[in-house]
Amino acid sequence: MTIIKINAITVPSDGGDELAQRFAARAGAVDDRPGFEGFELLKPTDDRLTWLVVTRWADEESFQAWLTSPSFAHGHRSETPKEGEPKARPVGVSSELWSYAIAGGTAS
């Protein structure tokens, strides 16, 4: 059964572009993981500050295997700044992980 994992990330109003750029820089990094079915980064279209990272997985075990994998750790590490550059600041100020199962709908 497909499960949906949503990371709800609160981003300051001036941080959304940076968040999108960081996700774009590692696009496809999770695509080859067993059980991975899809990904979307959802940008708010109103005055909300919460962006949604939506992933679909074949099952909870596949998600947990990715969460504990070296590729997850690598993709979520802080970048080491080049000499003379300041350390990159976190983009999000908070986040929550939500978990859902599909209960109905028409999407395939």
PDB file of N, CA and C in Angstrom:
ATOM      1  N   MET A   1       0.834  -1.168   0.000  1.00  0.00           N
ATOM      2  CA  MET A   1       0.000   0.000   0.000  1.00  0.00           C
ATOM      3  C   MET A   1       0.888   1.244   0.000  1.00  0.00           C
ATOM      4  N   THR A   2       0.647   2.156  -0.894  1.00  0.00           N
ATOM      5  CA  THR A   2       1.407   3.401  -0.958  1.00  0.00           C
ATOM      6  C   THR A   2       1.200   4.214   0.308  1.00  0.00           C
ATOM      7  N   ILE A   3       2.303   4.774   0.827  1.00  0.00           N
ATOM      8  CA  ILE A   3       2.214   5.716   1.936  1.00  0.00           C
ATOM      9  C   ILE A   3       2.755   7.057   1.460  1.00  0.00           C
ATOM     10  N   ILE A   4       2.231   8.115   2.049  1.00  0.00           N
ATOM     11  CA  ILE A   4       2.635   9.473   1.715  1.00  0.00           C
ATOM     12  C   ILE A   4       3.345  10.060   2.925  1.00  0.00           C
ATOM     13  N   LYS A   5       4.520  10.618   2.698  1.00  0.00           N
ATOM     14  CA  LYS A   5       5.252  11.318   3.748  1.00  0.00           C
ATOM     15  C   LYS A   5       5.345  12.783   3.333  1.00  0.00           C
ATOM     16  N   ILE A   6       4.929  13.658   4.227  1.00  0.00           N
ATOM     17  CA  ILE A   6       4.939  15.096   3.952  1.00  0.00           C
ATOM     18  C   ILE A   6       5.806  15.767   5.004  1.00  0.00           C
ATOM     19  N   ASN A   7       6.840  16.449   4.549  1.00  0.00           N
ATOM     20  CA  ASN A   7       7.660  17.255   5.440  1.00  0.00           C
ATOM     21  C   ASN A   7       7.176  18.689   5.273  1.00  0.00           C
ATOM     22  N   ALA A   8       6.513  19.224   6.297  1.00  0.00           N
ATOM     23  CA  ALA A   8       5.996  20.587   6.289  1.00  0.00           C
ATOM     24  C   ALA A   8       7.076  21.490   6.873  1.00  0.00           C
ATOM     25  N   ILE A   9       7.693  22.303   6.010  1.00  0.00           N
ATOM     26  CA  ILE A   9       8.835  23.132   6.409  1.00  0.00           C
ATOM     27  C   ILE A   9       8.414  24.590   6.448  1.00  0.00           C
ATOM     28  N   THR A  10       8.542  25.207   7.612  1.00  0.00           N
ATOM     29  CA  THR A  10       8.273  26.637   7.738  1.00  0.00           C
ATOM     30  C   THR A  10       9.526  27.393   7.341  1.00  0.00           C
ATOM     31  N   VAL A  11       9.358  28.306   6.380  1.00  0.00           N
ATOM     32  CA  VAL A  11      10.471  29.036   5.780  1.00  0.00           C
ATOM     33  C   VAL A  11      10.196  30.535   5.908  1.00  0.00           C
ATOM     34  N   PRO A  12      11.176  31.331   6.319  1.00  0.00           N
ATOM     35  CA  PRO A  12      10.948  32.775   6.335  1.00  0.00           C
ATOM     36  C   PRO A  12      10.544  33.268   4.943  1.00  0.00           C
ATOM     37  N   SER A  13       9.835  34.376   4.889  1.00  0.00           N
ATOM     38  CA  SER A  13       9.313  34.863   3.612  1.00  0.00           C
ATOM     39  C   SER A  13      10.410  35.095   2.574  1.00  0.00           C
ATOM     40  N   ASP A  14      11.624  35.355   2.999  1.00  0.00           N
ATOM     41  CA  ASP A  14      12.721  35.575   2.046  1.00  0.00           C
ATOM     42  C   ASP A  14      13.543  34.316   1.786  1.00  0.00           C
ATOM     43  N   GLY A  15      13.100  33.150   2.288  1.00  0.00           N
ATOM     44  CA  GLY A  15      13.896  31.928   2.156  1.00  0.00           C
ATOM     45  C   GLY A  15      13.369  30.908   1.167  1.00  0.00           C
ATOM     46  N   GLY A  16      12.206  31.135   0.584  1.00  0.00           N
ATOM     47  CA  GLY A  16      11.608  30.148  -0.303  1.00  0.00           C
ATOM     48  C   GLY A  16      12.440  29.848  -1.532  1.00  0.00           C
ATOM     49  N   ASP A  17      12.997  30.880  -2.158  1.00  0.00           N
ATOM     50  CA  ASP A  17      13.816  30.656  -3.352  1.00  0.00           C
ATOM     51  C   ASP A  17      15.035  29.796  -3.028  1.00  0.00           C
ATOM     52  N   GLU A  18      15.640  30.045  -1.881  1.00  0.00           N
ATOM     53  CA  GLU A  18      16.803  29.258  -1.461  1.00  0.00           C
ATOM     54  C   GLU A  18      16.410  27.799  -1.224  1.00  0.00           C
ATOM     55  N   LEU A  19      15.263  27.575  -0.603  1.00  0.00           N
ATOM     56  CA  LEU A  19      14.794  26.210  -0.382  1.00  0.00           C
ATOM     57  C   LEU A  19      14.601  25.500  -1.719  1.00  0.00           C
ATOM     58  N   ALA A  20      13.949  26.152  -2.657  1.00  0.00           N
ATOM     59  CA  ALA A  20      13.721  25.560  -3.983  1.00  0.00           C
ATOM     60  C   ALA A  20      15.046  25.264  -4.683  1.00  0.00           C
ATOM     61  N   GLN A  21      16.010  26.155  -4.571  1.00  0.00           N
ATOM     62  CA  GLN A  21      17.316  25.943  -5.198  1.00  0.00           C
ATOM     63  C   GLN A  21      18.039  24.752  -4.582  1.00  0.00           C
ATOM     64  N   ARG A  22      17.952  24.603  -3.279  1.00  0.00           N
ATOM     65  CA  ARG A  22      18.617  23.476  -2.619  1.00  0.00           C
ATOM     66  C   ARG A  22      17.989  22.145  -3.037  1.00  0.00           C
ATOM     67  N   PHE A  23      16.666  22.124  -3.173  1.00  0.00           N
ATOM     68  CA  PHE A  23      16.020  20.897  -3.647  1.00  0.00           C
ATOM     69  C   PHE A  23      16.389  20.623  -5.100  1.00  0.00           C
ATOM     70  N   ALA A  24      16.437  21.658  -5.924  1.00  0.00           N
ATOM     71  CA  ALA A  24      16.791  21.482  -7.336  1.00  0.00           C
ATOM     72  C   ALA A  24      18.217  20.946  -7.470  1.00  0.00           C
ATOM     73  N   ALA A  25      19.111  21.360  -6.587  1.00  0.00           N
ATOM     74  CA  ALA A  25      20.506  20.925  -6.647  1.00  0.00           C
ATOM     75  C   ALA A  25      20.661  19.434  -6.383  1.00  0.00           C
ATOM     76  N   ARG A  26      19.704  18.833  -5.705  1.00  0.00           N
ATOM     77  CA  ARG A  26      19.800  17.392  -5.458  1.00  0.00           C
ATOM     78  C   ARG A  26      18.629  16.628  -6.067  1.00  0.00           C
ATOM     79  N   ALA A  27      18.076  17.194  -7.115  1.00  0.00           N
ATOM     80  CA  ALA A  27      16.959  16.537  -7.816  1.00  0.00           C
ATOM     81  C   ALA A  27      17.375  15.144  -8.273  1.00  0.00           C
ATOM     82  N   GLY A  28      16.498  14.187  -8.079  1.00  0.00           N
ATOM     83  CA  GLY A  28      16.752  12.821  -8.512  1.00  0.00           C
ATOM     84  C   GLY A  28      17.549  11.980  -7.538  1.00  0.00           C
ATOM     85  N   ALA A  29      18.001  12.572  -6.437  1.00  0.00           N
ATOM     86  CA  ALA A  29      18.863  11.842  -5.505  1.00  0.00           C
ATOM     87  C   ALA A  29      18.163  10.653  -4.844  1.00  0.00           C
ATOM     88  N   VAL A  30      16.853  10.685  -4.768  1.00  0.00           N
ATOM     89  CA  VAL A  30      16.110   9.610  -4.109  1.00  0.00           C
ATOM     90  C   VAL A  30      15.419   8.692  -5.127  1.00  0.00           C
ATOM     91  N   ASP A  31      15.436   9.073  -6.392  1.00  0.00           N
ATOM     92  CA  ASP A  31      14.662   8.367  -7.420  1.00  0.00           C
ATOM     93  C   ASP A  31      14.967   6.874  -7.524  1.00  0.00           C
ATOM     94  N   ASP A  32      16.194   6.465  -7.259  1.00  0.00           N
ATOM     95  CA  ASP A  32      16.559   5.056  -7.441  1.00  0.00           C
ATOM     96  C   ASP A  32      16.416   4.225  -6.162  1.00  0.00           C
ATOM     97  N   ARG A  33      15.870   4.819  -5.110  1.00  0.00           N
ATOM     98  CA  ARG A  33      15.698   4.073  -3.859  1.00  0.00           C
ATOM     99  C   ARG A  33      14.576   3.054  -4.000  1.00  0.00           C
ATOM    100  N   PRO A  34      14.779   1.832  -3.509  1.00  0.00           N
ATOM    101  CA  PRO A  34      13.713   0.824  -3.557  1.00  0.00           C
ATOM    102  C   PRO A  34      12.449   1.330  -2.856  1.00  0.00           C
ATOM    103  N   GLY A  35      11.318   1.191  -3.524  1.00  0.00           N
ATOM    104  CA  GLY A  35      10.044   1.586  -2.953  1.00  0.00           C
ATOM    105  C   GLY A  35       9.653   3.034  -3.170  1.00  0.00           C
ATOM    106  N   PHE A  36      10.561   3.852  -3.700  1.00  0.00           N
ATOM    107  CA  PHE A  36      10.242   5.261  -3.942  1.00  0.00           C
ATOM    108  C   PHE A  36       9.319   5.377  -5.148  1.00  0.00           C
ATOM    109  N   GLU A  37       8.241   6.149  -5.006  1.00  0.00           N
ATOM    110  CA  GLU A  37       7.255   6.286  -6.079  1.00  0.00           C
ATOM    111  C   GLU A  37       7.107   7.705  -6.622  1.00  0.00           C
ATOM    112  N   GLY A  38       7.533   8.724  -5.888  1.00  0.00           N
ATOM    113  CA  GLY A  38       7.394  10.077  -6.416  1.00  0.00           C
ATOM    114  C   GLY A  38       7.686  11.153  -5.391  1.00  0.00           C
ATOM    115  N   PHE A  39       7.873  12.367  -5.901  1.00  0.00           N
ATOM    116  CA  PHE A  39       8.259  13.520  -5.087  1.00  0.00           C
ATOM    117  C   PHE A  39       7.667  14.789  -5.677  1.00  0.00           C
ATOM    118  N   GLU A  40       7.205  15.686  -4.819  1.00  0.00           N
ATOM    119  CA  GLU A  40       6.831  17.045  -5.207  1.00  0.00           C
ATOM    120  C   GLU A  40       7.255  18.005  -4.106  1.00  0.00           C
ATOM    121  N   LEU A  41       7.742  19.175  -4.510  1.00  0.00           N
ATOM    122  CA  LEU A  41       7.991  20.288  -3.595  1.00  0.00           C
ATOM    123  C   LEU A  41       6.885  21.291  -3.863  1.00  0.00           C
ATOM    124  N   LEU A  42       6.042  21.541  -2.871  1.00  0.00           N
ATOM    125  CA  LEU A  42       4.893  22.430  -3.041  1.00  0.00           C
ATOM    126  C   LEU A  42       5.159  23.773  -2.381  1.00  0.00           C
ATOM    127  N   LYS A  43       5.058  24.814  -3.196  1.00  0.00           N
ATOM    128  CA  LYS A  43       5.273  26.203  -2.778  1.00  0.00           C
ATOM    129  C   LYS A  43       3.918  26.820  -2.448  1.00  0.00           C
ATOM    130  N   PRO A  44       3.805  27.529  -1.316  1.00  0.00           N
ATOM    131  CA  PRO A  44       2.525  28.163  -0.998  1.00  0.00           C
ATOM    132  C   PRO A  44       2.187  29.259  -2.021  1.00  0.00           C
ATOM    133  N   THR A  45       0.911  29.381  -2.329  1.00  0.00           N
ATOM    134  CA  THR A  45       0.465  30.407  -3.277  1.00  0.00           C
ATOM    135  C   THR A  45      -0.303  31.520  -2.571  1.00  0.00           C
ATOM    136  N   ASP A  46      -0.290  31.485  -1.255  1.00  0.00           N
ATOM    137  CA  ASP A  46      -0.912  32.540  -0.468  1.00  0.00           C
ATOM    138  C   ASP A  46       0.143  33.076   0.505  1.00  0.00           C
ATOM    139  N   ASP A  47      -0.260  33.635   1.604  1.00  0.00           N
ATOM    140  CA  ASP A  47       0.707  34.246   2.520  1.00  0.00           C
ATOM    141  C   ASP A  47       1.280  33.266   3.551  1.00  0.00           C
ATOM    142  N   ARG A  48       1.036  31.969   3.363  1.00  0.00           N
ATOM    143  CA  ARG A  48       1.611  30.973   4.273  1.00  0.00           C
ATOM    144  C   ARG A  48       3.123  30.909   4.104  1.00  0.00           C
ATOM    145  N   LEU A  49       3.780  30.444   5.134  1.00  0.00           N
ATOM    146  CA  LEU A  49       5.232  30.284   5.105  1.00  0.00           C
ATOM    147  C   LEU A  49       5.642  28.817   5.107  1.00  0.00           C
ATOM    148  N   THR A  50       4.672  27.908   5.003  1.00  0.00           N
ATOM    149  CA  THR A  50       4.953  26.481   5.059  1.00  0.00           C
ATOM    150  C   THR A  50       4.988  25.880   3.660  1.00  0.00           C
ATOM    151  N   TRP A  51       6.137  25.325   3.306  1.00  0.00           N
ATOM    152  CA  TRP A  51       6.328  24.585   2.062  1.00  0.00           C
ATOM    153  C   TRP A  51       6.138  23.109   2.390  1.00  0.00           C
ATOM    154  N   LEU A  52       5.657  22.340   1.420  1.00  0.00           N
ATOM    155  CA  LEU A  52       5.440  20.914   1.640  1.00  0.00           C
ATOM    156  C   LEU A  52       6.333  20.092   0.718  1.00  0.00           C
ATOM    157  N   VAL A  53       7.060  19.153   1.301  1.00  0.00           N
ATOM    158  CA  VAL A  53       7.844  18.180   0.562  1.00  0.00           C
ATOM    159  C   VAL A  53       7.043  16.884   0.628  1.00  0.00           C
ATOM    160  N   VAL A  54       6.468  16.476  -0.490  1.00  0.00           N
ATOM    161  CA  VAL A  54       5.582  15.324  -0.528  1.00  0.00           C
ATOM    162  C   VAL A  54       6.293  14.177  -1.241  1.00  0.00           C
ATOM    163  N   THR A  55       6.442  13.049  -0.550  1.00  0.00           N
ATOM    164  CA  THR A  55       7.014  11.857  -1.173  1.00  0.00           C
ATOM    165  C   THR A  55       6.035  10.710  -1.034  1.00  0.00           C
ATOM    166  N   ARG A  56       6.056   9.827  -2.032  1.00  0.00           N
ATOM    167  CA  ARG A  56       5.228   8.616  -2.018  1.00  0.00           C
ATOM    168  C   ARG A  56       6.152   7.404  -2.002  1.00  0.00           C
ATOM    169  N   TRP A  57       5.790   6.434  -1.169  1.00  0.00           N
ATOM    170  CA  TRP A  57       6.600   5.234  -0.975  1.00  0.00           C
ATOM    171  C   TRP A  57       5.716   4.002  -1.061  1.00  0.00           C
ATOM    172  N   ALA A  58       6.268   2.895  -1.502  1.00  0.00           N
ATOM    173  CA  ALA A  58       5.519   1.643  -1.608  1.00  0.00           C
ATOM    174  C   ALA A  58       5.053   1.163  -0.235  1.00  0.00           C
ATOM    175  N   ASP A  59       5.864   1.420   0.793  1.00  0.00           N
ATOM    176  CA  ASP A  59       5.536   0.966   2.139  1.00  0.00           C
ATOM    177  C   ASP A  59       6.413   1.694   3.148  1.00  0.00           C
ATOM    178  N   GLU A  60       6.065   1.561   4.416  1.00  0.00           N
ATOM    179  CA  GLU A  60       6.806   2.215   5.496  1.00  0.00           C
ATOM    180  C   GLU A  60       8.253   1.723   5.550  1.00  0.00           C
ATOM    181  N   GLU A  61       8.469   0.448   5.285  1.00  0.00           N
ATOM    182  CA  GLU A  61       9.817  -0.113   5.342  1.00  0.00           C
ATOM    183  C   GLU A  61      10.744   0.560   4.323  1.00  0.00           C
ATOM    184  N   SER A  62      10.235   0.835   3.130  1.00  0.00           N
ATOM    185  CA  SER A  62      11.044   1.514   2.113  1.00  0.00           C
ATOM    186  C   SER A  62      11.420   2.914   2.565  1.00  0.00           C
ATOM    187  N   PHE A  63      10.459   3.629   3.143  1.00  0.00           N
ATOM    188  CA  PHE A  63      10.742   4.972   3.650  1.00  0.00           C
ATOM    189  C   PHE A  63      11.781   4.920   4.763  1.00  0.00           C
ATOM    190  N   GLN A  64      11.612   4.012   5.711  1.00  0.00           N
ATOM    191  CA  GLN A  64      12.554   3.903   6.827  1.00  0.00           C
ATOM    192  C   GLN A  64      13.953   3.521   6.349  1.00  0.00           C
ATOM    193  N   ALA A  65      14.035   2.656   5.339  1.00  0.00           N
ATOM    194  CA  ALA A  65      15.341   2.266   4.785  1.00  0.00           C
ATOM    195  C   ALA A  65      16.047   3.479   4.184  1.00  0.00           C
ATOM    196  N   TRP A  66      15.295   4.338   3.508  1.00  0.00           N
ATOM    197  CA  TRP A  66      15.903   5.557   2.942  1.00  0.00           C
ATOM    198  C   TRP A  66      16.315   6.509   4.058  1.00  0.00           C
ATOM    199  N   LEU A  67      15.452   6.649   5.068  1.00  0.00           N
ATOM    200  CA  LEU A  67      15.708   7.572   6.174  1.00  0.00           C
ATOM    201  C   LEU A  67      16.997   7.229   6.905  1.00  0.00           C
ATOM    202  N   THR A  68      17.344   5.943   6.972  1.00  0.00           N
ATOM    203  CA  THR A  68      18.548   5.516   7.685  1.00  0.00           C
ATOM    204  C   THR A  68      19.726   5.249   6.746  1.00  0.00           C
ATOM    205  N   SER A  69      19.577   5.600   5.473  1.00  0.00           N
ATOM    206  CA  SER A  69      20.621   5.313   4.491  1.00  0.00           C
ATOM    207  C   SER A  69      21.693   6.403   4.451  1.00  0.00           C
ATOM    208  N   PRO A  70      22.885   6.055   3.966  1.00  0.00           N
ATOM    209  CA  PRO A  70      23.929   7.052   3.774  1.00  0.00           C
ATOM    210  C   PRO A  70      23.503   8.141   2.777  1.00  0.00           C
ATOM    211  N   SER A  71      22.683   7.803   1.781  1.00  0.00           N
ATOM    212  CA  SER A  71      22.272   8.821   0.808  1.00  0.00           C
ATOM    213  C   SER A  71      21.366   9.868   1.449  1.00  0.00           C
ATOM    214  N   PHE A  72      20.530   9.469   2.417  1.00  0.00           N
ATOM    215  CA  PHE A  72      19.726  10.454   3.142  1.00  0.00           C
ATOM    216  C   PHE A  72      20.646  11.374   3.936  1.00  0.00           C
ATOM    217  N   ALA A  73      21.578  10.790   4.673  1.00  0.00           N
ATOM    218  CA  ALA A  73      22.510  11.589   5.475  1.00  0.00           C
ATOM    219  C   ALA A  73      23.299  12.547   4.589  1.00  0.00           C
ATOM    220  N   HIS A  74      23.742  12.067   3.432  1.00  0.00           N
ATOM    221  CA  HIS A  74      24.507  12.905   2.518  1.00  0.00           C
ATOM    222  C   HIS A  74      23.660  14.065   1.989  1.00  0.00           C
ATOM    223  N   GLY A  75      22.422  13.800   1.628  1.00  0.00           N
ATOM    224  CA  GLY A  75      21.544  14.830   1.074  1.00  0.00           C
ATOM    225  C   GLY A  75      21.074  15.848   2.088  1.00  0.00           C
ATOM    226  N   HIS A  76      21.163  15.523   3.372  1.00  0.00           N
ATOM    227  CA  HIS A  76      20.666  16.417   4.407  1.00  0.00           C
ATOM    228  C   HIS A  76      21.775  16.988   5.279  1.00  0.00           C
ATOM    229  N   ARG A  77      22.999  16.848   4.854  1.00  0.00           N
ATOM    230  CA  ARG A  77      24.104  17.406   5.623  1.00  0.00           C
ATOM    231  C   ARG A  77      24.253  18.887   5.304  1.00  0.00           C
ATOM    232  N   SER A  78      24.906  19.597   6.184  1.00  0.00           N
ATOM    233  CA  SER A  78      25.223  21.003   5.924  1.00  0.00           C
ATOM    234  C   SER A  78      26.423  21.052   4.993  1.00  0.00           C
ATOM    235  N   GLU A  79      26.323  21.867   3.988  1.00  0.00           N
ATOM    236  CA  GLU A  79      27.432  22.020   3.050  1.00  0.00           C
ATOM    237  C   GLU A  79      28.616  22.677   3.752  1.00  0.00           C
ATOM    238  N   THR A  80      29.815  22.186   3.482  1.00  0.00           N
ATOM    239  CA  THR A  80      31.016  22.808   4.001  1.00  0.00           C
ATOM    240  C   THR A  80      31.322  24.023   3.131  1.00  0.00           C
ATOM    241  N   PRO A  81      31.404  25.201   3.746  1.00  0.00           N
ATOM    242  CA  PRO A  81      31.646  26.396   2.928  1.00  0.00           C
ATOM    243  C   PRO A  81      33.048  26.401   2.351  1.00  0.00           C
ATOM    244  N   LYS A  82      33.189  27.038   1.204  1.00  0.00           N
ATOM    245  CA  LYS A  82      34.513  27.228   0.615  1.00  0.00           C
ATOM    246  C   LYS A  82      35.259  28.245   1.457  1.00  0.00           C
ATOM    247  N   GLU A  83      36.577  28.220   1.356  1.00  0.00           N
ATOM    248  CA  GLU A  83      37.395  29.112   2.164  1.00  0.00           C
ATOM    249  C   GLU A  83      36.972  30.559   1.948  1.00  0.00           C
ATOM    250  N   GLY A  84      36.752  31.259   3.057  1.00  0.00           N
ATOM    251  CA  GLY A  84      36.360  32.662   2.999  1.00  0.00           C
ATOM    252  C   GLY A  84      34.859  32.895   2.899  1.00  0.00           C
ATOM    253  N   GLU A  85      34.091  31.831   2.703  1.00  0.00           N
ATOM    254  CA  GLU A  85      32.640  31.978   2.612  1.00  0.00           C
ATOM    255  C   GLU A  85      32.006  31.642   3.962  1.00  0.00           C
ATOM    256  N   PRO A  86      30.900  32.309   4.279  1.00  0.00           N
ATOM    257  CA  PRO A  86      30.218  31.968   5.533  1.00  0.00           C
ATOM    258  C   PRO A  86      29.520  30.617   5.418  1.00  0.00           C
ATOM    259  N   LYS A  87      29.300  29.970   6.556  1.00  0.00           N
ATOM    260  CA  LYS A  87      28.583  28.702   6.579  1.00  0.00           C
ATOM    261  C   LYS A  87      27.139  28.937   6.149  1.00  0.00           C
ATOM    262  N   ALA A  88      26.616  28.037   5.319  1.00  0.00           N
ATOM    263  CA  ALA A  88      25.226  28.158   4.862  1.00  0.00           C
ATOM    264  C   ALA A  88      24.285  28.041   6.049  1.00  0.00           C
ATOM    265  N   ARG A  89      23.329  28.933   6.105  1.00  0.00           N
ATOM    266  CA  ARG A  89      22.362  28.902   7.205  1.00  0.00           C
ATOM    267  C   ARG A  89      21.234  27.947   6.849  1.00  0.00           C
ATOM    268  N   PRO A  90      20.612  27.364   7.853  1.00  0.00           N
ATOM    269  CA  PRO A  90      19.433  26.550   7.559  1.00  0.00           C
ATOM    270  C   PRO A  90      18.359  27.423   6.912  1.00  0.00           C
ATOM    271  N   VAL A  91      17.631  26.871   5.964  1.00  0.00           N
ATOM    272  CA  VAL A  91      16.584  27.629   5.293  1.00  0.00           C
ATOM    273  C   VAL A  91      15.309  27.601   6.118  1.00  0.00           C
ATOM    274  N   GLY A  92      14.950  26.427   6.607  1.00  0.00           N
ATOM    275  CA  GLY A  92      13.723  26.282   7.381  1.00  0.00           C
ATOM    276  C   GLY A  92      13.934  26.652   8.833  1.00  0.00           C
ATOM    277  N   VAL A  93      12.896  27.192   9.448  1.00  0.00           N
ATOM    278  CA  VAL A  93      12.971  27.504  10.875  1.00  0.00           C
ATOM    279  C   VAL A  93      12.345  26.395  11.710  1.00  0.00           C
ATOM    280  N   SER A  94      11.518  25.554  11.078  1.00  0.00           N
ATOM    281  CA  SER A  94      10.948  24.393  11.753  1.00  0.00           C
ATOM    282  C   SER A  94      10.380  23.456  10.703  1.00  0.00           C
ATOM    283  N   SER A  95      10.155  22.209  11.104  1.00  0.00           N
ATOM    284  CA  SER A  95       9.526  21.266  10.185  1.00  0.00           C
ATOM    285  C   SER A  95       8.800  20.188  10.983  1.00  0.00           C
ATOM    286  N   GLU A  96       7.810  19.594  10.336  1.00  0.00           N
ATOM    287  CA  GLU A  96       7.060  18.478  10.899  1.00  0.00           C
ATOM    288  C   GLU A  96       6.960  17.413   9.829  1.00  0.00           C
ATOM    289  N   LEU A  97       7.036  16.156  10.228  1.00  0.00           N
ATOM    290  CA  LEU A  97       6.842  15.057   9.291  1.00  0.00           C
ATOM    291  C   LEU A  97       5.453  14.478   9.509  1.00  0.00           C
ATOM    292  N   TRP A  98       4.660  14.472   8.449  1.00  0.00           N
ATOM    293  CA  TRP A  98       3.308  13.923   8.478  1.00  0.00           C
ATOM    294  C   TRP A  98       3.296  12.644   7.664  1.00  0.00           C
ATOM    295  N   SER A  99       2.460  11.698   8.043  1.00  0.00           N
ATOM    296  CA  SER A  99       2.367  10.431   7.332  1.00  0.00           C
ATOM    297  C   SER A  99       0.900  10.132   7.018  1.00  0.00           C
ATOM    298  N   TYR A 100       0.623   9.740   5.757  1.00  0.00           N
ATOM    299  CA  TYR A 100      -0.730   9.475   5.305  1.00  0.00           C
ATOM    300  C   TYR A 100      -0.766   8.228   4.441  1.00  0.00           C
ATOM    301  N   ALA A 101      -1.942   7.626   4.384  1.00  0.00           N
ATOM    302  CA  ALA A 101      -2.236   6.560   3.424  1.00  0.00           C
ATOM    303  C   ALA A 101      -3.354   7.077   2.527  1.00  0.00           C
ATOM    304  N   ILE A 102      -3.388   6.632   1.295  1.00  0.00           N
ATOM    305  CA  ILE A 102      -4.432   7.052   0.372  1.00  0.00           C
ATOM    306  C   ILE A 102      -5.737   6.393   0.785  1.00  0.00           C
ATOM    307  N   ALA A 103      -6.771   7.207   0.976  1.00  0.00           N
ATOM    308  CA  ALA A 103      -8.075   6.700   1.410  1.00  0.00           C
ATOM    309  C   ALA A 103      -9.112   6.787   0.309  1.00  0.00           C
ATOM    310  N   GLY A 104      -8.790   7.466  -0.786  1.00  0.00           N
ATOM    311  CA  GLY A 104      -9.729   7.617  -1.889  1.00  0.00           C
ATOM    312  C   GLY A 104      -9.172   8.602  -2.895  1.00  0.00           C
ATOM    313  N   GLY A 105      -9.831   8.730  -4.024  1.00  0.00           N
ATOM    314  CA  GLY A 105      -9.404   9.674  -5.050  1.00  0.00           C
ATOM    315  C   GLY A 105      -9.404   9.031  -6.425  1.00  0.00           C
ATOM    316  N   THR A 106      -8.925   9.807  -7.403  1.00  0.00           N
ATOM    317  CA  THR A 106      -8.910   9.317  -8.778  1.00  0.00           C
ATOM    318  C   THR A 106      -7.524   9.288  -9.391  1.00  0.00           C
ATOM    319  N   ALA A 107      -6.518   9.832  -8.709  1.00  0.00           N
ATOM    320  CA  ALA A 107      -5.162   9.827  -9.265  1.00  0.00           C
ATOM    321  C   ALA A 107      -4.594   8.423  -9.293  1.00  0.00           C
ATOM    322  N   SER A 108      -3.812   8.139 -10.321  1.00  0.00           N
ATOM    323  CA  SER A 108      -3.192   6.819 -10.386  1.00  0.00           C
ATOM    324  C   SER A 108      -1.724   6.886 -10.102  1.00  0.00           C
TER     325      SER A 108
END
